[in-house]
Structures are given as structure tokens and as C-alpha cells.
Amino acid sequence: MALSEAKIDELLSEAHVAVLGTVDAKGRPHQVPIWYGWHDGAALLLTDRGSKKWRNLLANPHASLCVDTKTAPYQGAILQGEVEEVTDAEYKALLREFAIHYLGDKAGNRYADGSTTGDPSDSVVFRLRPSRTISWGY
């Protein structure tokens, strides 16, 4: 059974490792686990500019993001749409937000502090605003 809009929003606001689906230059599917943040009806994600997922998205900006629970009662949502680079986002602030969301305050801050040695210009923040959402709940 499909989830209500409120239940989808609740699910997407929780800390689940999602799976991002893209297509490579040869038309082959590419799926990877990824952290995301749910903001104003869109998923914000970050990755390295040299990653395969980002190279795929530069060539074809269509993607899907699958978020589901791993324990009963099972529920999930698949977001489909185009992605766009977010140029006004602060990389380090977003990394810290994601790390705290997924790891908790203490471990998240420690993770973000240890990750500040990387060059933020090597990273990209992108938004997936879904044009179609498929959901289920059991």
C-alpha cells in the first residue's frame, strides 16, 4: 500500500542509507549507497567530483533514490527525477549535518572534524527534487 505524503516525509527525514541509481555512458545501471538529507521536498546529496556517480549525472542528470527500512514494518520510497548541482551550499556544514544525522552528535562531529582535511572543491552537493515518487508500506 502506498504511503501518505506525511508518512513519506517522515520516512525521508529519518537516517536511512539510501541507494542512488544512475546510468553510465554505455547505458548500464550504476547503484551506490549514499547518505542524504531531506530538505523542503528534495534530497540533498554530496559526493566527490571524480566519482562515477557524479560523472554519470553530468552526462545524464536523471536519477533514482531508494530509501527503505530494513526492519518490520517495512516501508520505503523511490524518488525519481533530475538532479542539479547546488552552488550555494556550504560543503563542510552539510558534511557535518549529514554526519550528525547518521552517527549522532559526538561521533558525527568527530567524523566531520576528521574530514576537514579534504579539499571541499573536490566535492559537489546536488539536489534531487522528485518528479515521481513511488512508496510502499506493509
mmCIF file of C-alpha atoms in Angstrom:
data_model
loop_
_atom_site.group_PDB
_atom_site.id
_atom_site.type_symbol
_atom_site.label_atom_id
_atom_site.label_comp_id
_atom_site.label_asym_id
_atom_site.label_seq_id
_atom_site.Cartn_x
_atom_site.Cartn_y
_atom_site.Cartn_z
ATOM 1 C CA MET A 1 0.000 0.000 0.000
ATOM 2 C CA ALA A 2 1.297 3.485 -0.862
ATOM 3 C CA LEU A 3 2.325 5.773 1.997
ATOM 4 C CA SER A 4 0.658 9.109 2.666
ATOM 5 C CA GLU A 5 2.619 12.291 1.935
ATOM 6 C CA ALA A 6 3.126 12.768 5.688
ATOM 7 C CA LYS A 7 4.490 9.222 6.100
ATOM 8 C CA ILE A 8 6.824 9.678 3.108
ATOM 9 C CA ASP A 9 8.115 12.920 4.609
ATOM 10 C CA GLU A 10 8.611 11.201 7.974
ATOM 11 C CA LEU A 11 10.463 8.264 6.380
ATOM 12 C CA LEU A 12 12.732 10.521 4.327
ATOM 13 C CA SER A 13 13.540 12.641 7.391
ATOM 14 C CA GLU A 14 14.964 9.611 9.190
ATOM 15 C CA ALA A 15 18.571 8.422 8.900
ATOM 16 C CA HIS A 16 18.489 5.631 6.310
ATOM 17 C CA VAL A 17 21.327 4.793 3.970
ATOM 18 C CA ALA A 18 19.771 5.270 0.539
ATOM 19 C CA VAL A 19 20.697 3.746 -2.807
ATOM 20 C CA LEU A 20 21.312 6.194 -5.660
ATOM 21 C CA GLY A 21 20.726 4.873 -9.163
ATOM 22 C CA THR A 22 22.344 6.446 -12.235
ATOM 23 C CA VAL A 23 23.146 5.282 -15.765
ATOM 24 C CA ASP A 24 26.663 5.249 -17.206
ATOM 25 C CA ALA A 25 27.757 6.302 -20.699
ATOM 26 C CA LYS A 26 27.143 2.770 -22.035
ATOM 27 C CA GLY A 27 23.585 2.692 -20.669
ATOM 28 C CA ARG A 28 24.434 0.359 -17.791
ATOM 29 C CA PRO A 29 22.809 0.954 -14.389
ATOM 30 C CA HIS A 30 25.033 2.059 -11.531
ATOM 31 C CA GLN A 31 23.763 1.939 -7.943
ATOM 32 C CA VAL A 32 25.589 3.039 -4.809
ATOM 33 C CA PRO A 33 24.729 3.504 -1.144
ATOM 34 C CA ILE A 34 24.712 7.157 -0.131
ATOM 35 C CA TRP A 35 23.859 9.469 2.749
ATOM 36 C CA TYR A 36 21.270 12.129 2.027
ATOM 37 C CA GLY A 37 19.403 14.922 3.763
ATOM 38 C CA TRP A 38 15.710 15.675 3.200
ATOM 39 C CA HIS A 39 15.074 19.421 2.849
ATOM 40 C CA ASP A 40 11.932 21.154 1.567
ATOM 41 C CA GLY A 41 10.706 18.229 -0.527
ATOM 42 C CA ALA A 42 14.092 17.406 -2.074
ATOM 43 C CA ALA A 43 17.019 15.121 -1.282
ATOM 44 C CA LEU A 44 20.411 16.790 -0.869
ATOM 45 C CA LEU A 45 23.403 14.560 -1.512
ATOM 46 C CA LEU A 46 27.129 15.033 -1.691
ATOM 47 C CA THR A 47 29.929 13.198 -3.422
ATOM 48 C CA ASP A 48 33.382 13.685 -4.908
ATOM 49 C CA ARG A 49 33.562 15.348 -8.312
ATOM 50 C CA GLY A 50 35.627 12.428 -9.601
ATOM 51 C CA SER A 51 33.153 9.743 -8.528
ATOM 52 C CA LYS A 52 31.448 7.533 -11.085
ATOM 53 C CA LYS A 53 28.016 8.626 -9.869
ATOM 54 C CA TRP A 54 28.840 12.292 -10.485
ATOM 55 C CA ARG A 55 30.361 11.583 -13.904
ATOM 56 C CA ASN A 56 27.193 9.642 -14.763
ATOM 57 C CA LEU A 57 24.983 12.524 -13.600
ATOM 58 C CA LEU A 58 26.940 15.065 -15.644
ATOM 59 C CA ALA A 59 26.223 13.016 -18.770
ATOM 60 C CA ASN A 60 22.619 12.167 -17.815
ATOM 61 C CA PRO A 61 21.075 14.058 -14.872
ATOM 62 C CA HIS A 62 18.235 11.561 -14.330
ATOM 63 C CA ALA A 63 18.489 9.520 -11.141
ATOM 64 C CA SER A 64 16.542 7.496 -8.644
ATOM 65 C CA LEU A 65 16.962 7.349 -4.899
ATOM 66 C CA CYS A 66 15.600 4.374 -2.968
ATOM 67 C CA VAL A 67 15.079 4.785 0.780
ATOM 68 C CA ASP A 68 13.685 1.875 2.768
ATOM 69 C CA THR A 69 13.530 0.467 6.252
ATOM 70 C CA LYS A 70 15.438 -2.716 6.988
ATOM 71 C CA THR A 71 13.136 -3.978 9.749
ATOM 72 C CA ALA A 72 9.413 -4.593 10.031
ATOM 73 C CA PRO A 73 7.082 -2.894 9.465
ATOM 74 C CA TYR A 74 8.761 -2.443 6.088
ATOM 75 C CA GLN A 75 8.260 0.774 4.184
ATOM 76 C CA GLY A 76 10.088 2.689 1.526
ATOM 77 C CA ALA A 77 10.055 5.318 -1.161
ATOM 78 C CA ILE A 78 11.727 5.651 -4.527
ATOM 79 C CA LEU A 79 12.306 9.187 -5.756
ATOM 80 C CA GLN A 80 12.815 9.712 -9.473
ATOM 81 C CA GLY A 81 13.854 12.941 -11.114
ATOM 82 C CA GLU A 82 16.641 15.117 -12.388
ATOM 83 C CA VAL A 83 19.489 16.328 -10.240
ATOM 84 C CA GLU A 84 21.019 19.780 -10.169
ATOM 85 C CA GLU A 85 24.218 20.995 -8.599
ATOM 86 C CA VAL A 86 23.692 23.158 -5.546
ATOM 87 C CA THR A 87 26.133 26.029 -5.746
ATOM 88 C CA ASP A 88 25.072 27.934 -2.636
ATOM 89 C CA ALA A 89 25.586 25.073 -0.172
ATOM 90 C CA GLU A 90 28.415 25.028 2.318
ATOM 91 C CA TYR A 91 30.183 21.684 1.871
ATOM 92 C CA LYS A 92 31.654 21.397 5.383
ATOM 93 C CA ALA A 93 28.411 22.440 7.080
ATOM 94 C CA LEU A 94 26.446 19.902 5.037
ATOM 95 C CA LEU A 95 29.004 17.167 5.739
ATOM 96 C CA ARG A 96 28.686 17.899 9.480
ATOM 97 C CA GLU A 97 24.860 17.898 9.265
ATOM 98 C CA PHE A 98 24.850 14.537 7.477
ATOM 99 C CA ALA A 99 27.422 13.017 9.847
ATOM 100 C CA ILE A 100 25.464 14.080 12.942
ATOM 101 C CA HIS A 101 22.186 12.896 11.378
ATOM 102 C CA TYR A 102 23.625 9.432 10.669
ATOM 103 C CA LEU A 103 26.131 8.969 13.507
ATOM 104 C CA GLY A 104 24.777 11.097 16.369
ATOM 105 C CA ASP A 105 26.222 14.267 17.845
ATOM 106 C CA LYS A 106 29.508 13.031 19.321
ATOM 107 C CA ALA A 107 30.554 10.586 16.602
ATOM 108 C CA GLY A 108 29.193 12.859 13.848
ATOM 109 C CA ASN A 109 31.244 15.848 14.980
ATOM 110 C CA ARG A 110 34.337 13.649 15.325
ATOM 111 C CA TYR A 111 33.763 12.307 11.789
ATOM 112 C CA ALA A 112 33.252 15.807 10.347
ATOM 113 C CA ASP A 113 36.309 17.172 12.162
ATOM 114 C CA GLY A 114 38.433 14.340 10.763
ATOM 115 C CA SER A 115 37.107 15.009 7.267
ATOM 116 C CA THR A 116 38.062 18.677 7.178
ATOM 117 C CA THR A 117 41.466 17.892 5.719
ATOM 118 C CA GLY A 118 39.918 17.125 2.338
ATOM 119 C CA ASP A 119 39.588 19.852 -0.262
ATOM 120 C CA PRO A 120 35.914 20.934 -0.452
ATOM 121 C CA SER A 121 36.423 21.957 -4.080
ATOM 122 C CA ASP A 122 36.764 18.218 -4.850
ATOM 123 C CA SER A 123 33.215 17.689 -3.598
ATOM 124 C CA VAL A 124 29.836 18.524 -5.051
ATOM 125 C CA VAL A 125 26.441 18.924 -3.421
ATOM 126 C CA PHE A 126 23.471 18.060 -5.596
ATOM 127 C CA ARG A 127 19.703 18.100 -5.214
ATOM 128 C CA LEU A 128 17.201 15.531 -6.410
ATOM 129 C CA ARG A 129 13.756 17.094 -6.489
ATOM 130 C CA PRO A 130 11.447 14.177 -7.292
ATOM 131 C CA SER A 131 9.154 14.400 -10.286
ATOM 132 C CA ARG A 132 7.762 10.977 -9.355
ATOM 133 C CA THR A 133 7.587 9.172 -6.024
ATOM 134 C CA ILE A 134 6.719 5.527 -5.543
ATOM 135 C CA SER A 135 6.115 4.353 -1.969
ATOM 136 C CA TRP A 136 5.057 1.286 -0.056
ATOM 137 C CA GLY A 137 4.300 0.195 3.455
ATOM 138 C CA TYR A 138 3.444 -3.237 4.859
#
